[in-house]
PDB file of C-alpha atoms and ligand atoms in Angstrom:
ATOM      1  CA  UNK A   1       6.509  88.548  26.833  1.00  0.00           C
ATOM      2  CA  UNK A   2       8.023  85.583  28.832  1.00  0.00           C
ATOM      3  CA  UNK A   3       7.766  86.000  32.773  1.00  0.00           C
ATOM      4  CA  UNK A   4       9.833  84.452  35.168  1.00  0.00           C
ATOM      5  CA  UNK A   5       7.161  82.778  37.504  1.00  0.00           C
ATOM      6  CA  UNK A   6       4.724  80.510  36.120  1.00  0.00           C
ATOM      7  CA  UNK A   7       1.536  81.221  38.785  1.00  0.00           C
ATOM      8  CA  UNK A   8      -0.935  80.137  36.713  1.00  0.00           C
ATOM      9  CA  UNK A   9       0.341  76.659  36.601  1.00  0.00           C
ATOM     10  CA  UNK A  10      -0.625  75.117  40.287  1.00  0.00           C
ATOM     11  CA  UNK A  11      -2.525  72.740  40.867  1.00  0.00           C
ATOM     12  CA  UNK A  12      -4.345  72.517  37.843  1.00  0.00           C
ATOM     13  CA  UNK A  13      -6.102  69.106  36.471  1.00  0.00           C
ATOM     14  CA  UNK A  14      -8.439  69.757  34.044  1.00  0.00           C
ATOM     15  CA  UNK A  15      -6.940  72.925  31.949  1.00  0.00           C
ATOM     16  CA  UNK A  16      -3.717  73.595  30.713  1.00  0.00           C
ATOM     17  CA  UNK A  17      -2.525  77.315  31.374  1.00  0.00           C
ATOM     18  CA  UNK A  18       0.444  78.999  29.467  1.00  0.00           C
ATOM     19  CA  UNK A  19       2.182  82.105  30.402  1.00  0.00           C
ATOM     20  CA  UNK A  20       0.653  85.354  29.336  1.00  0.00           C
ATOM     21  CA  UNK A  21       2.705  86.069  25.749  1.00  0.00           C
ATOM     22  CA  UNK A  22       2.195  89.474  24.309  1.00  0.00           C
ATOM     23  CA  UNK A  23      -0.514  89.901  26.922  1.00  0.00           C
ATOM     24  CA  UNK A  24      -2.376  87.198  25.832  1.00  0.00           C
ATOM     25  CA  UNK A  25      -2.898  83.991  27.952  1.00  0.00           C
ATOM     26  CA  UNK A  26      -3.937  80.857  26.703  1.00  0.00           C
ATOM     27  CA  UNK A  27      -6.097  78.289  28.152  1.00  0.00           C
ATOM     28  CA  UNK A  28      -6.709  74.947  26.833  1.00  0.00           C
ATOM     29  CA  UNK A  29      -9.166  72.331  27.971  1.00  0.00           C
ATOM     30  CA  UNK A  30      -7.642  68.932  29.057  1.00  0.00           C
ATOM     31  CA  UNK A  31      -9.915  66.340  29.903  1.00  0.00           C
ATOM     32  CA  UNK A  32      -9.293  64.215  26.391  1.00  0.00           C
ATOM     33  CA  UNK A  33     -10.260  60.985  27.929  1.00  0.00           C
ATOM     34  CA  UNK A  34     -13.956  62.618  28.724  1.00  0.00           C
ATOM     35  CA  UNK A  35     -13.807  64.533  25.758  1.00  0.00           C
ATOM     36  CA  UNK A  36     -13.246  67.446  27.536  1.00  0.00           C
ATOM     37  CA  UNK A  37     -16.869  67.401  29.434  1.00  0.00           C
ATOM     38  CA  UNK A  38     -17.068  70.317  32.139  1.00  0.00           C
ATOM     39  CA  UNK A  39     -16.798  68.492  35.503  1.00  0.00           C
ATOM     40  CA  UNK A  40     -17.111  70.953  38.516  1.00  0.00           C
ATOM     41  CA  UNK A  41     -13.526  70.802  38.960  1.00  0.00           C
ATOM     42  CA  UNK A  42     -12.879  72.051  35.359  1.00  0.00           C
ATOM     43  CA  UNK A  43     -15.236  74.801  35.966  1.00  0.00           C
ATOM     44  CA  UNK A  44     -13.470  75.721  38.870  1.00  0.00           C
ATOM     45  CA  UNK A  45     -10.184  75.802  37.331  1.00  0.00           C
ATOM     46  CA  UNK A  46     -11.390  77.803  34.480  1.00  0.00           C
ATOM     47  CA  UNK A  47     -13.010  80.375  37.027  1.00  0.00           C
ATOM     48  CA  UNK A  48     -10.126  80.464  39.485  1.00  0.00           C
ATOM     49  CA  UNK A  49      -7.766  81.404  36.335  1.00  0.00           C
ATOM     50  CA  UNK A  50      -9.948  84.128  34.799  1.00  0.00           C
ATOM     51  CA  UNK A  51     -10.128  85.429  38.444  1.00  0.00           C
ATOM     52  CA  UNK A  52      -6.677  85.539  38.934  1.00  0.00           C
ATOM     53  CA  UNK A  53      -6.395  86.897  34.918  1.00  0.00           C
ATOM     54  CA  UNK A  54      -8.621  89.682  35.997  1.00  0.00           C
ATOM     55  CA  UNK A  55      -5.835  91.289  38.116  1.00  0.00           C
ATOM     56  CA  UNK A  56      -2.721  90.361  36.018  1.00  0.00           C
ATOM     57  CA  UNK A  57      -1.719  93.522  33.914  1.00  0.00           C
ATOM     58  CA  UNK A  58       0.224  91.242  31.874  1.00  0.00           C
ATOM     59  CA  UNK A  59      -3.233  89.571  30.609  1.00  0.00           C
ATOM     60  CA  UNK A  60      -5.440  91.677  28.346  1.00  0.00           C
ATOM     61  CA  UNK A  61      -6.858  89.084  26.228  1.00  0.00           C
ATOM     62  CA  UNK A  62      -7.294  85.345  26.831  1.00  0.00           C
ATOM     63  CA  UNK A  63      -7.293  82.679  24.041  1.00  0.00           C
ATOM     64  CA  UNK A  64      -9.716  79.526  24.939  1.00  0.00           C
ATOM     65  CA  UNK A  65      -9.350  76.389  23.065  1.00  0.00           C
ATOM     66  CA  UNK A  66      -9.822  72.577  23.712  1.00  0.00           C
ATOM     67  CA  UNK A  67      -8.812  69.569  22.038  1.00  0.00           C
ATOM     68  CA  UNK A  68      -8.446  68.613  17.950  1.00  0.00           C
ATOM     69  CA  UNK A  69     -11.224  66.630  17.990  1.00  0.00           C
ATOM     70  CA  UNK A  70     -13.479  68.108  20.936  1.00  0.00           C
ATOM     71  CA  UNK A  71     -13.833  71.319  22.235  1.00  0.00           C
ATOM     72  CA  UNK A  72     -15.920  70.249  24.949  1.00  0.00           C
ATOM     73  CA  UNK A  73     -18.529  67.650  25.257  1.00  0.00           C
ATOM     74  CA  UNK A  74     -21.290  69.307  27.385  1.00  0.00           C
ATOM     75  CA  UNK A  75     -21.722  69.111  31.491  1.00  0.00           C
ATOM     76  CA  UNK A  76     -20.224  65.566  32.606  1.00  0.00           C
ATOM     77  CA  UNK A  77     -23.086  63.564  32.268  1.00  0.00           C
ATOM     78  CA  UNK A  78     -21.709  61.519  35.287  1.00  0.00           C
ATOM     79  CA  UNK A  79     -22.006  63.949  37.782  1.00  0.00           C
ATOM     80  CA  UNK A  80     -25.896  64.584  36.953  1.00  0.00           C
ATOM     81  CA  UNK A  81     -26.694  61.124  37.255  1.00  0.00           C
ATOM     82  CA  UNK A  82     -27.928  61.695  41.104  1.00  0.00           C
ATOM     83  CA  UNK A  83     -28.330  65.298  41.626  1.00  0.00           C
ATOM     84  CA  UNK A  84     -31.751  66.722  42.532  1.00  0.00           C
ATOM     85  CA  UNK A  85     -33.456  69.920  41.947  1.00  0.00           C
ATOM     86  CA  UNK A  86     -31.795  71.158  44.962  1.00  0.00           C
ATOM     87  CA  UNK A  87     -29.141  70.005  44.393  1.00  0.00           C
ATOM     88  CA  UNK A  88     -28.748  71.845  41.092  1.00  0.00           C
ATOM     89  CA  UNK A  89     -30.002  74.982  42.838  1.00  0.00           C
ATOM     90  CA  UNK A  90     -27.171  74.791  45.452  1.00  0.00           C
ATOM     91  CA  UNK A  91     -24.289  73.644  42.805  1.00  0.00           C
ATOM     92  CA  UNK A  92     -21.409  75.988  43.089  1.00  0.00           C
ATOM     93  CA  UNK A  93     -21.325  75.285  39.237  1.00  0.00           C
ATOM     94  CA  UNK A  94     -23.450  78.424  39.036  1.00  0.00           C
ATOM     95  CA  UNK A  95     -20.739  80.805  40.359  1.00  0.00           C
ATOM     96  CA  UNK A  96     -18.099  79.566  38.424  1.00  0.00           C
ATOM     97  CA  UNK A  97     -20.291  80.017  35.261  1.00  0.00           C
ATOM     98  CA  UNK A  98     -21.154  83.688  36.575  1.00  0.00           C
ATOM     99  CA  UNK A  99     -17.172  84.298  36.810  1.00  0.00           C
ATOM    100  CA  UNK A 100     -16.714  82.798  33.333  1.00  0.00           C
ATOM    101  CA  UNK A 101     -19.778  85.377  31.883  1.00  0.00           C
ATOM    102  CA  UNK A 102     -18.215  88.234  34.165  1.00  0.00           C
ATOM    103  CA  UNK A 103     -14.736  88.100  33.266  1.00  0.00           C
ATOM    104  CA  UNK A 104     -14.178  92.035  31.610  1.00  0.00           C
ATOM    105  CA  UNK A 105     -11.147  90.981  29.503  1.00  0.00           C
ATOM    106  CA  UNK A 106     -11.933  89.894  25.697  1.00  0.00           C
ATOM    107  CA  UNK A 107     -12.031  86.492  25.326  1.00  0.00           C
ATOM    108  CA  UNK A 108     -11.294  84.749  21.729  1.00  0.00           C
ATOM    109  CA  UNK A 109     -12.332  81.170  21.431  1.00  0.00           C
ATOM    110  CA  UNK A 110     -10.723  78.487  18.996  1.00  0.00           C
ATOM    111  CA  UNK A 111     -12.858  75.576  18.365  1.00  0.00           C
ATOM    112  CA  UNK A 112     -12.384  72.168  16.719  1.00  0.00           C
ATOM    113  CA  UNK A 113     -14.082  68.968  16.647  1.00  0.00           C
ATOM    114  CA  UNK A 114     -17.632  68.790  19.068  1.00  0.00           C
ATOM    115  CA  UNK A 115     -18.624  71.407  20.507  1.00  0.00           C
ATOM    116  CA  UNK A 116     -21.705  70.153  22.566  1.00  0.00           C
ATOM    117  CA  UNK A 117     -23.967  71.162  25.207  1.00  0.00           C
ATOM    118  CA  UNK A 118     -22.498  73.019  27.874  1.00  0.00           C
ATOM    119  CA  UNK A 119     -19.403  73.395  26.037  1.00  0.00           C
ATOM    120  CA  UNK A 120     -21.379  75.133  23.252  1.00  0.00           C
ATOM    121  CA  UNK A 121     -22.444  76.988  26.138  1.00  0.00           C
ATOM    122  CA  UNK A 122     -18.729  77.830  27.179  1.00  0.00           C
ATOM    123  CA  UNK A 123     -17.782  78.675  23.231  1.00  0.00           C
ATOM    124  CA  UNK A 124     -20.920  81.302  23.553  1.00  0.00           C
ATOM    125  CA  UNK A 125     -19.287  82.761  26.553  1.00  0.00           C
ATOM    126  CA  UNK A 126     -16.411  83.612  24.170  1.00  0.00           C
ATOM    127  CA  UNK A 127     -16.438  87.125  22.899  1.00  0.00           C
ATOM    128  CA  UNK A 128     -15.123  86.051  19.062  1.00  0.00           C
ATOM    129  CA  UNK A 129     -15.047  82.642  17.573  1.00  0.00           C
ATOM    130  CA  UNK A 130     -12.957  80.724  15.528  1.00  0.00           C
ATOM    131  CA  UNK A 131     -13.859  77.347  14.259  1.00  0.00           C
ATOM    132  CA  UNK A 132     -12.007  74.762  12.264  1.00  0.00           C
ATOM    133  CA  UNK A 133     -14.036  73.597   9.357  1.00  0.00           C
ATOM    134  CA  UNK A 134     -14.827  70.048  10.779  1.00  0.00           C
ATOM    135  CA  UNK A 135     -16.377  71.620  13.917  1.00  0.00           C
ATOM    136  CA  UNK A 136     -19.641  70.968  14.902  1.00  0.00           C
ATOM    137  CA  UNK A 137     -21.989  72.804  17.223  1.00  0.00           C
ATOM    138  CA  UNK A 138     -24.951  71.252  19.151  1.00  0.00           C
ATOM    139  CA  UNK A 139     -27.246  71.424  22.224  1.00  0.00           C
ATOM    140  CA  UNK A 140     -28.082  67.796  22.598  1.00  0.00           C
ATOM    141  CA  UNK A 141     -29.325  68.203  26.374  1.00  0.00           C
ATOM    142  CA  UNK A 142     -32.817  66.997  25.071  1.00  0.00           C
ATOM    143  CA  UNK A 143     -31.504  63.161  24.478  1.00  0.00           C
ATOM    144  CA  UNK A 144     -30.964  63.311  28.397  1.00  0.00           C
ATOM    145  CA  UNK A 145     -34.368  64.679  29.073  1.00  0.00           C
ATOM    146  CA  UNK A 146     -33.315  68.293  30.205  1.00  0.00           C
ATOM    147  CA  UNK A 147     -32.378  71.531  28.523  1.00  0.00           C
ATOM    148  CA  UNK A 148     -29.502  73.818  28.223  1.00  0.00           C
ATOM    149  CA  UNK A 149     -28.735  75.150  31.906  1.00  0.00           C
ATOM    150  CA  UNK A 150     -26.016  77.946  31.355  1.00  0.00           C
ATOM    151  CA  UNK A 151     -27.643  80.437  29.173  1.00  0.00           C
ATOM    152  CA  UNK A 152     -27.696  78.301  25.825  1.00  0.00           C
ATOM    153  CA  UNK A 153     -31.511  78.749  24.923  1.00  0.00           C
ATOM    154  CA  UNK A 154     -30.712  82.600  25.689  1.00  0.00           C
ATOM    155  CA  UNK A 155     -27.410  83.132  23.938  1.00  0.00           C
ATOM    156  CA  UNK A 156     -28.114  80.536  20.970  1.00  0.00           C
ATOM    157  CA  UNK A 157     -31.131  82.278  20.302  1.00  0.00           C
ATOM    158  CA  UNK A 158     -29.981  85.478  20.036  1.00  0.00           C
ATOM    159  CA  UNK A 159     -26.818  84.458  18.005  1.00  0.00           C
ATOM    160  CA  UNK A 160     -28.603  82.322  15.230  1.00  0.00           C
ATOM    161  CA  UNK A 161     -32.122  83.367  15.585  1.00  0.00           C
ATOM    162  CA  UNK A 162     -35.124  81.613  16.774  1.00  0.00           C
ATOM    163  CA  UNK A 163     -35.546  78.876  14.104  1.00  0.00           C
ATOM    164  CA  UNK A 164     -32.061  77.175  13.855  1.00  0.00           C
ATOM    165  CA  UNK A 165     -32.094  77.799  17.750  1.00  0.00           C
ATOM    166  CA  UNK A 166     -35.173  75.732  18.042  1.00  0.00           C
ATOM    167  CA  UNK A 167     -34.229  73.426  15.583  1.00  0.00           C
ATOM    168  CA  UNK A 168     -30.781  72.687  17.473  1.00  0.00           C
ATOM    169  CA  UNK A 169     -32.335  72.758  20.981  1.00  0.00           C
ATOM    170  CA  UNK A 170     -35.654  70.529  20.148  1.00  0.00           C
ATOM    171  CA  UNK A 171     -33.895  67.991  17.597  1.00  0.00           C
ATOM    172  CA  UNK A 172     -30.388  67.706  19.442  1.00  0.00           C
ATOM    173  CA  UNK A 173     -29.188  68.015  15.793  1.00  0.00           C
ATOM    174  CA  UNK A 174     -25.579  69.918  15.153  1.00  0.00           C
ATOM    175  CA  UNK A 175     -25.012  72.729  13.340  1.00  0.00           C
ATOM    176  CA  UNK A 176     -21.727  72.565  11.093  1.00  0.00           C
ATOM    177  CA  UNK A 177     -18.924  75.117  11.052  1.00  0.00           C
ATOM    178  CA  UNK A 178     -19.837  76.569   7.856  1.00  0.00           C
ATOM    179  CA  UNK A 179     -23.593  76.966   8.803  1.00  0.00           C
ATOM    180  CA  UNK A 180     -22.577  78.532  12.147  1.00  0.00           C
ATOM    181  CA  UNK A 181     -20.421  80.885  10.083  1.00  0.00           C
ATOM    182  CA  UNK A 182     -23.442  81.914   8.425  1.00  0.00           C
ATOM    183  CA  UNK A 183     -25.638  81.922  10.946  1.00  0.00           C
ATOM    184  CA  UNK A 184     -23.218  84.441  13.250  1.00  0.00           C
ATOM    185  CA  UNK A 185     -22.198  81.976  15.779  1.00  0.00           C
ATOM    186  CA  UNK A 186     -18.808  82.200  14.686  1.00  0.00           C
ATOM    187  CA  UNK A 187     -16.691  85.067  13.219  1.00  0.00           C
ATOM    188  CA  UNK A 188     -14.509  82.646  11.089  1.00  0.00           C
ATOM    189  CA  UNK A 189     -14.442  79.235   9.907  1.00  0.00           C
ATOM    190  CA  UNK A 190     -10.979  78.092   8.837  1.00  0.00           C
ATOM    191  CA  UNK A 191      -8.846  74.845   8.411  1.00  0.00           C
ATOM    192  CA  UNK A 192      -8.766  73.193  11.547  1.00  0.00           C
ATOM    193  CA  UNK A 193      -4.905  73.446  11.887  1.00  0.00           C
ATOM    194  CA  UNK A 194      -5.402  77.044  11.634  1.00  0.00           C
ATOM    195  CA  UNK A 195      -7.843  77.759  14.185  1.00  0.00           C
ATOM    196  CA  UNK A 196      -5.551  78.253  17.203  1.00  0.00           C
ATOM    197  CA  UNK A 197      -3.011  80.421  14.763  1.00  0.00           C
ATOM    198  CA  UNK A 198      -5.827  82.724  13.365  1.00  0.00           C
ATOM    199  CA  UNK A 199      -7.281  83.549  17.081  1.00  0.00           C
ATOM    200  CA  UNK A 200      -3.991  84.001  18.539  1.00  0.00           C
ATOM    201  CA  UNK A 201      -3.084  86.619  16.260  1.00  0.00           C
ATOM    202  CA  UNK A 202      -6.430  88.431  16.532  1.00  0.00           C
ATOM    203  CA  UNK A 203      -6.094  87.880  20.673  1.00  0.00           C
ATOM    204  CA  UNK A 204      -2.621  89.509  19.954  1.00  0.00           C
ATOM    205  CA  UNK A 205      -4.178  92.231  17.745  1.00  0.00           C
ATOM    206  CA  UNK A 206      -6.644  93.103  20.338  1.00  0.00           C
ATOM    207  CA  UNK A 207      -4.323  92.923  23.141  1.00  0.00           C
ATOM    208  CA  UNK A 208      -2.217  95.843  21.673  1.00  0.00           C
ATOM    209  CA  UNK A 209      -5.249  97.841  21.831  1.00  0.00           C
ATOM    210  CA  UNK A 210      -6.251  99.872  24.896  1.00  0.00           C
ATOM    211  CA  UNK A 211      -7.074  97.485  27.754  1.00  0.00           C
ATOM    212  CA  UNK A 212      -9.822  99.954  29.346  1.00  0.00           C
ATOM    213  CA  UNK A 213     -11.708 100.804  26.047  1.00  0.00           C
ATOM    214  CA  UNK A 214     -11.262  96.899  25.262  1.00  0.00           C
ATOM    215  CA  UNK A 215     -12.764  95.968  28.352  1.00  0.00           C
ATOM    216  CA  UNK A 216     -15.519  98.838  28.266  1.00  0.00           C
ATOM    217  CA  UNK A 217     -15.891  97.935  24.304  1.00  0.00           C
ATOM    218  CA  UNK A 218     -16.550  94.332  25.456  1.00  0.00           C
ATOM    219  CA  UNK A 219     -19.532  95.549  28.029  1.00  0.00           C
ATOM    220  CA  UNK A 220     -21.136  97.787  25.806  1.00  0.00           C
ATOM    221  CA  UNK A 221     -21.345  95.137  23.056  1.00  0.00           C
ATOM    222  CA  UNK A 222     -22.894  92.826  25.736  1.00  0.00           C
ATOM    223  CA  UNK A 223     -25.146  95.164  26.998  1.00  0.00           C
ATOM    224  CA  UNK A 224     -26.901  95.302  23.341  1.00  0.00           C
ATOM    225  CA  UNK A 225     -28.118  91.942  23.897  1.00  0.00           C
ATOM    226  CA  UNK A 226     -28.385  91.796  27.738  1.00  0.00           C
ATOM    227  CA  UNK A 227     -31.704  93.783  28.376  1.00  0.00           C
ATOM    228  CA  UNK A 228     -33.829  90.570  28.735  1.00  0.00           C
ATOM    229  CA  UNK A 229     -31.416  88.045  28.636  1.00  0.00           C
ATOM    230  CA  UNK A 230     -30.770  87.970  32.536  1.00  0.00           C
ATOM    231  CA  UNK A 231     -34.624  87.301  33.176  1.00  0.00           C
ATOM    232  CA  UNK A 232     -34.217  84.227  30.577  1.00  0.00           C
ATOM    233  CA  UNK A 233     -31.404  82.681  32.484  1.00  0.00           C
ATOM    234  CA  UNK A 234     -33.120  82.648  35.599  1.00  0.00           C
ATOM    235  CA  UNK A 235     -36.166  81.208  34.114  1.00  0.00           C
ATOM    236  CA  UNK A 236     -33.978  78.596  32.026  1.00  0.00           C
ATOM    237  CA  UNK A 237     -32.272  77.939  35.621  1.00  0.00           C
ATOM    238  CA  UNK A 238     -35.303  77.049  37.145  1.00  0.00           C
ATOM    239  CA  UNK A 239     -36.552  74.922  34.495  1.00  0.00           C
ATOM    240  CA  UNK A 240     -33.115  73.036  34.344  1.00  0.00           C
ATOM    241  CA  UNK A 241     -33.414  72.386  37.950  1.00  0.00           C
ATOM    242  CA  UNK A 242     -36.813  71.255  37.603  1.00  0.00           C
ATOM    243  CA  UNK A 243     -35.749  68.479  34.910  1.00  0.00           C
ATOM    244  CA  UNK A 244     -33.777  66.743  37.440  1.00  0.00           C
ATOM    245  CA  UNK A 245     -36.879  65.765  39.119  1.00  0.00           C
ATOM    246  CA  UNK A 246     -38.062  63.711  36.124  1.00  0.00           C
ATOM    247  CA  UNK A 247     -37.872  60.323  35.319  1.00  0.00           C
ATOM    248  CA  UNK A 248     -36.787  60.773  31.736  1.00  0.00           C
ATOM    249  CA  UNK A 249     -33.555  62.936  33.075  1.00  0.00           C
ATOM    250  CA  UNK A 250     -32.805  59.487  35.042  1.00  0.00           C
ATOM    251  CA  UNK A 251     -33.434  57.342  31.875  1.00  0.00           C
ATOM    252  CA  UNK A 252     -31.539  59.688  29.603  1.00  0.00           C
ATOM    253  CA  UNK A 253     -28.542  59.863  31.834  1.00  0.00           C
ATOM    254  CA  UNK A 254     -28.527  56.018  32.641  1.00  0.00           C
ATOM    255  CA  UNK A 255     -28.938  55.134  29.012  1.00  0.00           C
ATOM    256  CA  UNK A 256     -25.896  57.396  28.350  1.00  0.00           C
ATOM    257  CA  UNK A 257     -23.898  55.578  30.798  1.00  0.00           C
ATOM    258  CA  UNK A 258     -25.150  52.219  29.815  1.00  0.00           C
ATOM    259  CA  UNK A 259     -24.481  53.055  26.110  1.00  0.00           C
ATOM    260  CA  UNK A 260     -27.828  52.040  24.805  1.00  0.00           C
ATOM    261  CA  UNK A 261     -30.700  53.825  23.637  1.00  0.00           C
ATOM    262  CA  UNK A 262     -33.237  55.609  26.083  1.00  0.00           C
ATOM    263  CA  UNK A 263     -36.891  55.061  26.301  1.00  0.00           C
ATOM    264  CA  UNK A 264     -38.789  58.230  27.527  1.00  0.00           C
ATOM    265  CA  UNK A 265     -41.916  58.247  29.238  1.00  0.00           C
ATOM    266  CA  UNK A 266     -42.957  62.203  29.384  1.00  0.00           C
ATOM    267  CA  UNK A 267     -42.629  62.082  33.323  1.00  0.00           C
TER     268      UNK A 267
HETATM  269  C1  HXC B 301     -19.327  62.554  30.664  1.00  0.00           C
HETATM  270  C2  HXC B 301     -18.207  61.661  28.913  1.00  0.00           C
HETATM  271  C3  HXC B 301     -19.388  63.016  28.172  1.00  0.00           C
HETATM  272  C4  HXC B 301     -19.700  63.814  28.502  1.00  0.00           C
HETATM  273  C5  HXC B 301     -18.475  62.177  26.547  1.00  0.00           C
HETATM  274  N1  HXC B 301     -18.048  61.156  27.475  1.00  0.00           N
HETATM  275  N2  HXC B 301     -19.154  62.831  26.668  1.00  0.00           N
HETATM  276  N3  HXC B 301     -18.693  61.904  29.868  1.00  0.00           N
HETATM  277  N4  HXC B 301     -19.832  63.390  30.076  1.00  0.00           N
HETATM  278  N5  HXC B 301     -20.790  64.820  28.208  1.00  0.00           N
HETATM  279  C6  HXC B 301     -17.107  60.154  28.032  1.00  0.00           C
HETATM  280  C7  HXC B 301     -17.737  58.830  27.405  1.00  0.00           C
HETATM  281  O1  HXC B 301     -18.846  58.279  28.461  1.00  0.00           O
HETATM  282  C8  HXC B 301     -16.545  58.057  27.258  1.00  0.00           C
HETATM  283  O2  HXC B 301     -16.193  57.496  28.429  1.00  0.00           O
HETATM  284  C9  HXC B 301     -15.464  58.915  26.786  1.00  0.00           C
HETATM  285  O3  HXC B 301     -16.015  60.198  26.926  1.00  0.00           O
HETATM  286  C10 HXC B 301     -15.504  58.757  25.297  1.00  0.00           C
HETATM  287  O4  HXC B 301     -16.909  59.291  24.923  1.00  0.00           O
HETATM  288  P1  HXC B 301     -17.016  58.421  23.064  1.00  0.00           P
HETATM  289  O5  HXC B 301     -18.583  58.727  22.941  1.00  0.00           O
HETATM  290  O6  HXC B 301     -17.092  56.892  23.023  1.00  0.00           O
HETATM  291  O7  HXC B 301     -16.336  59.085  22.362  1.00  0.00           O
HETATM  292  P2  HXC B 301     -16.468  59.698  21.179  1.00  0.00           P
HETATM  293  O8  HXC B 301     -17.415  58.381  19.955  1.00  0.00           O
HETATM  294  O9  HXC B 301     -15.304  60.400  20.176  1.00  0.00           O
HETATM  295  O10 HXC B 301     -18.050  60.642  20.548  1.00  0.00           O
HETATM  296  C11 HXC B 301     -17.765  62.020  21.082  1.00  0.00           C
HETATM  297  C12 HXC B 301     -19.056  62.692  21.453  1.00  0.00           C
HETATM  298  C13 HXC B 301     -20.089  61.764  22.566  1.00  0.00           C
HETATM  299  C14 HXC B 301     -20.136  62.581  20.261  1.00  0.00           C
HETATM  300  C15 HXC B 301     -18.894  64.100  22.088  1.00  0.00           C
HETATM  301  O11 HXC B 301     -19.060  61.746  23.523  1.00  0.00           O
HETATM  302  C16 HXC B 301     -21.153  62.485  23.025  1.00  0.00           C
HETATM  303  O12 HXC B 301     -22.157  62.879  22.268  1.00  0.00           O
HETATM  304  N6  HXC B 301     -21.213  62.991  24.372  1.00  0.00           N
HETATM  305  C17 HXC B 301     -22.207  63.409  24.999  1.00  0.00           C
HETATM  306  C18 HXC B 301     -22.750  65.091  24.470  1.00  0.00           C
HETATM  307  C19 HXC B 301     -23.714  65.494  25.089  1.00  0.00           C
HETATM  308  O13 HXC B 301     -24.857  64.713  25.489  1.00  0.00           O
HETATM  309  N7  HXC B 301     -23.452  66.409  25.954  1.00  0.00           N
HETATM  310  C20 HXC B 301     -24.364  67.378  26.588  1.00  0.00           C
HETATM  311  C21 HXC B 301     -24.334  67.022  28.010  1.00  0.00           C
HETATM  312  S1  HXC B 301     -25.672  67.691  29.134  1.00  0.00           S
HETATM  313  P3  HXC B 301     -15.763  55.812  28.835  1.00  0.00           P
HETATM  314  O14 HXC B 301     -15.282  55.866  30.022  1.00  0.00           O
HETATM  315  O15 HXC B 301     -16.687  55.079  27.964  1.00  0.00           O
HETATM  316  O16 HXC B 301     -14.537  55.788  27.900  1.00  0.00           O
HETATM  317  C22 HXC B 301     -24.960  69.283  29.043  1.00  0.00           C
HETATM  318  C23 HXC B 301     -25.839  70.167  29.870  1.00  0.00           C
HETATM  319  C24 HXC B 301     -25.581  71.807  30.474  1.00  0.00           C
HETATM  320  O17 HXC B 301     -24.061  69.788  28.738  1.00  0.00           O
HETATM  321  C25 HXC B 301     -26.097  72.166  31.287  1.00  0.00           C
HETATM  322  C26 HXC B 301     -24.694  73.608  31.946  1.00  0.00           C
HETATM  323  C27 HXC B 301     -25.363  73.724  32.927  1.00  0.00           C
END
């Protein structure tokens, strides 16, 4: 269905949003020069658009996607450089992540290319994921002297199991789309040019279901995993903030920005 007015378009810099079509709203992360790094502005726009979509009866399902080569390269490392633990605790980003987490309508994700760090955490906020066969999933935060800070250690472990999650989080190694499908991180792997079509077809199918049932179905499935998740995420966030006091974090971030190998000292 098409609408006369384009209410989702005003003032957006970092994401592209279409008009609802067959009750599906498509959102595309759009900072290609920074590999779709999730700067605060991007998260804010995403949270704002989802808030609007929550109240829009023409939206029954959301399709979230990124670029052809990068879904998202994680948090914006340049924003992290001078942050203290107190800055992290006071950071509005926590509210934006919460808005994404609490969005009650189903979200289908279509991932192509790199899906790293906060990008992978965002992908894991989707309810169902499709990925192109060249996609790579990773939590490389350890290379910067930090750990995932948007639920990654908890959700990844629930989705792929302890050993594979530990491998990704401790070594920074990536997981291929094929392995991600085997491990349960994604629902289906396909040719990269089909990812969005497949995700959209499923999103439209879901959008034909009764919206209230779909909403409660989502809530119920998420409840299955949530018993201890919230405690885990709170603990993770404290650890994440604490690491912003470490010199290894300064070193990891500086080395990335200076395009050199980091030297970590353990403090
Ligand atoms: C800021 C980034 C960025 C990022 C890439 N860029 N990733 N800027 N934050 N996360 C910028 C580069 O600095 C560079 O800018 C431009 O994008 C292109 O990057 P390249 O590395 O040249 O591109 P490419 O060779 O295609 O490699 C893509 C990539 C790589 C594999 C995704 O960029 C990469 O490894 N990025 C970092 C991934 C990462 O460590 N993510 C975890 C972030 S921490 P210039 O100006 O030079 O063109 C995190 C914590 C989550 O996510 C906490 C949540 C609360």
